[in-house]
Amino acid sequence: MRSADRDTVPNSVLGRALTLLTAFRPGDAELSLAELCRRTGIPKATAHRLLGELAEWDVVERTPTGVRLGMRLFELGTMAPRQRGLREAAAPFLADLFEATHETVHLAVPDGVDVVYLQKLDGRRGPPVASRIGGRMPAHCTGVGKALLAFGPPDRLAAVLAAGLRRRTPRTVVAPGLFDQELAAVRRNGVAEEHEESTVGIACVAAPVLDADGLALAAVSITGWANRLDTARLAPAVRTAALGISRVLRTRDPSDGP
């Protein structure tokens, strides 16, 4: 949960430091001390002191007008074993998919009721897509999200339904019954499609990356213009890429993580 959405300020020093860091949102190159305090509810003197300590560890960097996230955070993020192992396993398959289609290619994982993008290869002829590496989108209205929900554990879907299927475009499926029917079709076909459900003008076809038990660890997708992307034609290529990643992950040492 973003710090701006919290009802109370954590009591611990670590909790307050993490609240400051998670106050940053996509598009925030830097934030002023006043804005950080407004978003988090942390007193100015406390925030100033904590930011000073974080700066000493290169977790944040001070600028003439505020604070920005530091290089140390990026370094730590790239060392997360689960995400690193998945990105490494997926890299050649994503590259082949991109070269074969020249459309935008995504690799995403589940996180609560959202998906988080671990990789994105921007298409040369497709629409500008708002997704970014490290960014997130609601699972219920994205191709990768529907693939993860259809082949995921029941509690993943239950959490999404409990949170509500919020409408993002006129074509977003918001009726739970219709959404269940769509996920059933995803299970039958092995691929999920999105047609202007997250963003007007954009279509997507996605397939799950499965573990040995058949549960989705991640999902791969191709995204392009809704009026041009032939999802039926591209579905086999997406499925092949996802199956290839699944096989690589299953042959790895379990101690390496997915």
Tab-separated table of C-alpha atoms in Angstrom:
chain	number	residue	atom	x	y	z
A	1	MET	CA	0.000	0.000	0.000
A	2	ARG	CA	1.261	3.460	-0.834
A	3	SER	CA	2.164	5.601	2.160
A	4	ALA	CA	-0.302	8.259	1.040
A	5	ASP	CA	-3.057	5.697	1.523
A	6	ARG	CA	-2.136	4.862	5.109
A	7	ASP	CA	-4.500	5.930	7.882
A	8	THR	CA	-1.818	6.170	10.566
A	9	VAL	CA	1.909	6.860	10.729
A	10	PRO	CA	3.993	3.843	11.841
A	11	ASN	CA	5.548	4.120	15.277
A	12	SER	CA	8.862	2.447	14.470
A	13	VAL	CA	11.817	4.211	12.898
A	14	LEU	CA	11.993	1.585	10.159
A	15	GLY	CA	8.281	1.930	9.456
A	16	ARG	CA	8.554	5.694	9.116
A	17	ALA	CA	11.586	5.421	6.841
A	18	LEU	CA	9.783	2.975	4.559
A	19	THR	CA	6.709	5.223	4.598
A	20	LEU	CA	8.838	8.068	3.259
A	21	LEU	CA	10.297	5.880	0.518
A	22	THR	CA	6.933	4.503	-0.594
A	23	ALA	CA	5.479	8.013	-0.795
A	24	PHE	CA	7.137	8.271	-4.210
A	25	ARG	CA	4.786	7.506	-7.090
A	26	PRO	CA	5.383	6.791	-10.784
A	27	GLY	CA	6.491	10.002	-12.437
A	28	ASP	CA	7.932	11.543	-9.273
A	29	ALA	CA	11.484	12.489	-10.220
A	30	GLU	CA	11.843	14.148	-6.828
A	31	LEU	CA	9.705	15.413	-3.961
A	32	SER	CA	10.070	18.345	-1.624
A	33	LEU	CA	10.254	17.806	2.115
A	34	ALA	CA	6.896	19.544	2.495
A	35	GLU	CA	5.240	17.211	-0.024
A	36	LEU	CA	6.709	14.124	1.632
A	37	CYS	CA	5.358	15.271	4.979
A	38	ARG	CA	1.953	15.988	3.455
A	39	ARG	CA	1.737	12.541	1.868
A	40	THR	CA	2.961	10.621	4.887
A	41	GLY	CA	1.816	12.618	7.895
A	42	ILE	CA	5.326	12.433	9.359
A	43	PRO	CA	6.410	15.607	11.206
A	44	LYS	CA	8.877	17.780	9.320
A	45	ALA	CA	11.684	17.464	11.882
A	46	THR	CA	11.378	13.660	11.951
A	47	ALA	CA	11.257	13.410	8.175
A	48	HIS	CA	14.299	15.669	7.814
A	49	ARG	CA	16.296	13.520	10.228
A	50	LEU	CA	15.293	10.224	8.613
A	51	LEU	CA	16.016	11.495	5.114
A	52	GLY	CA	19.452	12.569	6.277
A	53	GLU	CA	20.220	9.044	7.466
A	54	LEU	CA	18.810	7.514	4.270
A	55	ALA	CA	21.001	9.862	2.233
A	56	GLU	CA	24.089	8.633	4.079
A	57	TRP	CA	23.250	5.123	2.816
A	58	ASP	CA	22.572	6.395	-0.735
A	59	VAL	CA	18.979	5.216	-0.435
A	60	VAL	CA	17.884	8.763	-1.262
A	61	GLU	CA	19.727	11.696	-2.802
A	62	ARG	CA	19.262	15.304	-1.832
A	63	THR	CA	18.725	17.866	-4.589
A	64	PRO	CA	18.598	21.681	-4.420
A	65	THR	CA	14.793	21.522	-4.320
A	66	GLY	CA	14.025	18.231	-2.564
A	67	VAL	CA	14.815	14.531	-2.446
A	68	ARG	CA	14.918	11.729	-5.015
A	69	LEU	CA	15.349	7.986	-4.691
A	70	GLY	CA	18.964	6.861	-4.688
A	71	MET	CA	21.064	4.387	-6.618
A	72	ARG	CA	21.301	2.001	-3.682
A	73	LEU	CA	17.593	1.194	-3.996
A	74	PHE	CA	18.071	0.259	-7.643
A	75	GLU	CA	21.050	-1.934	-6.777
A	76	LEU	CA	19.113	-3.760	-4.075
A	77	GLY	CA	16.145	-4.262	-6.370
A	78	THR	CA	18.246	-5.927	-9.035
A	79	MET	CA	19.566	-8.402	-6.446
A	80	ALA	CA	16.139	-9.721	-5.419
A	81	PRO	CA	16.637	-13.434	-6.259
A	82	ARG	CA	13.102	-14.333	-7.335
A	83	GLN	CA	12.731	-11.469	-9.777
A	84	ARG	CA	16.308	-11.699	-11.031
A	85	GLY	CA	16.047	-15.422	-11.713
A	86	LEU	CA	12.763	-15.009	-13.538
A	87	ARG	CA	14.050	-12.136	-15.670
A	88	GLU	CA	17.177	-14.098	-16.591
A	89	ALA	CA	15.179	-17.193	-17.547
A	90	ALA	CA	12.709	-15.147	-19.574
A	91	ALA	CA	15.186	-12.877	-21.368
A	92	PRO	CA	15.887	-14.994	-24.508
A	93	PHE	CA	12.221	-15.905	-24.962
A	94	LEU	CA	11.087	-12.304	-24.626
A	95	ALA	CA	13.753	-11.218	-27.100
A	96	ASP	CA	12.620	-13.837	-29.636
A	97	LEU	CA	8.988	-12.807	-29.172
A	98	PHE	CA	9.884	-9.175	-29.715
A	99	GLU	CA	11.932	-9.849	-32.832
A	100	ALA	CA	9.178	-12.012	-34.307
A	101	THR	CA	6.406	-9.455	-33.751
A	102	HIS	CA	7.973	-6.011	-33.204
A	103	GLU	CA	5.140	-5.393	-30.744
A	104	THR	CA	5.486	-4.425	-27.085
A	105	VAL	CA	6.346	-7.451	-24.919
A	106	HIS	CA	5.746	-7.667	-21.167
A	107	LEU	CA	6.739	-9.981	-18.338
A	108	ALA	CA	4.663	-9.518	-15.175
A	109	VAL	CA	4.173	-11.125	-11.762
A	110	PRO	CA	1.276	-10.964	-9.293
A	111	ASP	CA	1.336	-8.690	-6.267
A	112	GLY	CA	-1.867	-8.528	-4.258
A	113	VAL	CA	-4.693	-7.409	-6.531
A	114	ASP	CA	-2.234	-5.970	-9.070
A	115	VAL	CA	0.406	-7.099	-11.509
A	116	VAL	CA	3.945	-5.728	-11.423
A	117	TYR	CA	5.965	-5.531	-14.637
A	118	LEU	CA	9.445	-7.060	-14.422
A	119	GLN	CA	10.349	-6.492	-18.069
A	120	LYS	CA	9.086	-4.453	-20.986
A	121	LEU	CA	10.364	-4.361	-24.554
A	122	ASP	CA	8.821	-1.406	-26.381
A	123	GLY	CA	7.379	-2.140	-29.801
A	124	ARG	CA	8.596	-0.215	-32.815
A	125	ARG	CA	5.209	0.324	-34.380
A	126	GLY	CA	2.766	-0.045	-31.519
A	127	PRO	CA	0.988	2.514	-29.352
A	128	PRO	CA	2.626	4.198	-26.372
A	129	VAL	CA	1.873	1.924	-23.411
A	130	ALA	CA	1.774	3.414	-19.926
A	131	SER	CA	3.328	0.346	-18.302
A	132	ARG	CA	6.899	0.527	-17.026
A	133	ILE	CA	9.394	-1.813	-15.402
A	134	GLY	CA	8.537	-1.840	-11.717
A	135	GLY	CA	5.116	-0.327	-12.395
A	136	ARG	CA	1.802	-1.931	-11.587
A	137	MET	CA	-1.690	-2.269	-13.020
A	138	PRO	CA	-4.919	-3.841	-11.727
A	139	ALA	CA	-4.945	-7.552	-12.477
A	140	HIS	CA	-8.590	-7.808	-13.520
A	141	CYS	CA	-8.333	-5.585	-16.599
A	142	THR	CA	-4.991	-6.675	-18.083
A	143	GLY	CA	-4.097	-9.694	-20.191
A	144	VAL	CA	-1.226	-10.707	-17.915
A	145	GLY	CA	-3.456	-10.226	-14.882
A	146	LYS	CA	-6.207	-12.438	-16.231
A	147	ALA	CA	-3.663	-15.150	-17.093
A	148	LEU	CA	-2.319	-14.988	-13.534
A	149	LEU	CA	-5.809	-15.119	-12.029
A	150	ALA	CA	-7.057	-17.959	-14.230
A	151	PHE	CA	-4.087	-20.174	-13.388
A	152	GLY	CA	-3.386	-18.875	-9.902
A	153	PRO	CA	-4.373	-20.104	-6.436
A	154	PRO	CA	-7.992	-19.423	-5.420
A	155	ASP	CA	-7.049	-16.826	-2.805
A	156	ARG	CA	-5.483	-14.635	-5.506
A	157	LEU	CA	-8.776	-14.397	-7.369
A	158	ALA	CA	-10.757	-14.075	-4.127
A	159	ALA	CA	-8.709	-11.015	-3.142
A	160	VAL	CA	-9.343	-9.351	-6.507
A	161	LEU	CA	-13.086	-9.991	-6.339
A	162	ALA	CA	-13.229	-8.783	-2.731
A	163	ALA	CA	-11.496	-5.539	-3.720
A	164	GLY	CA	-14.043	-4.971	-6.499
A	165	LEU	CA	-13.659	-4.936	-10.273
A	166	ARG	CA	-13.167	-1.233	-10.848
A	167	ARG	CA	-13.982	0.175	-14.264
A	168	ARG	CA	-11.035	1.760	-16.097
A	169	THR	CA	-12.592	2.037	-19.551
A	170	PRO	CA	-16.066	1.465	-21.004
A	171	ARG	CA	-14.982	-2.087	-21.909
A	172	THR	CA	-13.680	-3.159	-18.493
A	173	VAL	CA	-15.496	-6.267	-17.247
A	174	VAL	CA	-16.889	-5.343	-13.819
A	175	ALA	CA	-19.580	-8.027	-13.286
A	176	PRO	CA	-18.127	-10.927	-11.223
A	177	GLY	CA	-20.205	-13.512	-13.086
A	178	LEU	CA	-18.984	-12.385	-16.488
A	179	PHE	CA	-15.448	-12.187	-15.168
A	180	ASP	CA	-15.629	-15.803	-13.951
A	181	GLN	CA	-16.821	-16.858	-17.401
A	182	GLU	CA	-13.908	-15.073	-19.013
A	183	LEU	CA	-11.389	-16.743	-16.707
A	184	ALA	CA	-12.931	-20.128	-17.506
A	185	ALA	CA	-12.298	-19.421	-21.192
A	186	VAL	CA	-8.698	-18.477	-20.371
A	187	ARG	CA	-8.221	-21.853	-18.679
A	188	ARG	CA	-9.657	-23.679	-21.688
A	189	ASN	CA	-7.601	-21.777	-24.255
A	190	GLY	CA	-4.376	-21.317	-22.308
A	191	VAL	CA	-4.242	-17.621	-23.202
A	192	ALA	CA	-5.912	-14.436	-21.986
A	193	GLU	CA	-6.932	-11.462	-24.074
A	194	GLU	CA	-7.606	-7.832	-23.294
A	195	HIS	CA	-9.468	-5.575	-25.683
A	196	GLU	CA	-9.377	-1.947	-24.494
A	197	GLU	CA	-10.168	-2.953	-20.908
A	198	SER	CA	-7.228	-1.184	-19.242
A	199	THR	CA	-6.554	1.493	-21.852
A	200	VAL	CA	-8.636	2.689	-24.791
A	201	GLY	CA	-7.044	1.747	-28.114
A	202	ILE	CA	-4.888	-1.079	-26.771
A	203	ALA	CA	-5.249	-4.860	-27.067
A	204	CYS	CA	-3.198	-7.647	-25.558
A	205	VAL	CA	-2.764	-11.418	-25.582
A	206	ALA	CA	-1.028	-13.141	-22.661
A	207	ALA	CA	-0.062	-16.608	-21.411
A	208	PRO	CA	0.933	-17.859	-17.948
A	209	VAL	CA	4.355	-19.076	-16.856
A	210	LEU	CA	3.546	-22.155	-14.759
A	211	ASP	CA	5.358	-23.943	-11.957
A	212	ALA	CA	5.504	-27.720	-11.595
A	213	ASP	CA	2.060	-27.724	-9.956
A	214	GLY	CA	0.472	-25.793	-12.808
A	215	LEU	CA	0.164	-22.522	-10.894
A	216	ALA	CA	1.061	-19.233	-12.553
A	217	LEU	CA	4.294	-17.640	-11.358
A	218	ALA	CA	4.285	-14.940	-14.021
A	219	ALA	CA	2.750	-14.069	-17.364
A	220	VAL	CA	4.031	-12.997	-20.779
A	221	SER	CA	2.123	-10.752	-23.171
A	222	ILE	CA	2.150	-8.947	-26.502
A	223	THR	CA	0.460	-5.543	-26.630
A	224	GLY	CA	-0.459	-3.394	-29.628
A	225	TRP	CA	-3.123	-1.284	-31.311
A	226	ALA	CA	-6.602	-2.693	-30.693
A	227	ASN	CA	-7.627	-2.172	-34.314
A	228	ARG	CA	-4.563	-3.954	-35.665
A	229	LEU	CA	-3.329	-6.571	-33.194
A	230	ASP	CA	-4.416	-10.044	-34.308
A	231	THR	CA	-4.608	-11.737	-30.922
A	232	ALA	CA	-5.661	-15.114	-32.377
A	233	ARG	CA	-2.661	-15.190	-34.715
A	234	LEU	CA	-0.198	-14.171	-31.996
A	235	ALA	CA	-1.566	-16.434	-29.254
A	236	PRO	CA	0.559	-19.488	-30.225
A	237	ALA	CA	3.758	-17.428	-30.121
A	238	VAL	CA	2.932	-16.078	-26.660
A	239	ARG	CA	2.083	-19.550	-25.382
A	240	THR	CA	5.328	-20.954	-26.781
A	241	ALA	CA	7.361	-18.258	-25.028
A	242	ALA	CA	5.571	-18.848	-21.720
A	243	LEU	CA	6.039	-22.618	-21.984
A	244	GLY	CA	9.736	-22.150	-22.715
A	245	ILE	CA	10.207	-19.981	-19.634
A	246	SER	CA	8.259	-22.501	-17.548
A	247	ARG	CA	10.536	-25.350	-18.652
A	248	VAL	CA	13.699	-23.393	-17.858
A	249	LEU	CA	12.459	-22.504	-14.382
A	250	ARG	CA	11.552	-26.128	-13.617
A	251	THR	CA	15.038	-27.367	-14.491
A	252	ARG	CA	16.793	-24.898	-12.219
A	253	ASP	CA	18.076	-25.672	-8.748
A	254	PRO	CA	15.174	-24.926	-6.357
A	255	SER	CA	17.560	-22.996	-4.101
A	256	ASP	CA	18.036	-20.467	-6.916
A	257	GLY	CA	14.392	-19.402	-6.727
A	258	PRO	CA	12.084	-18.950	-9.746
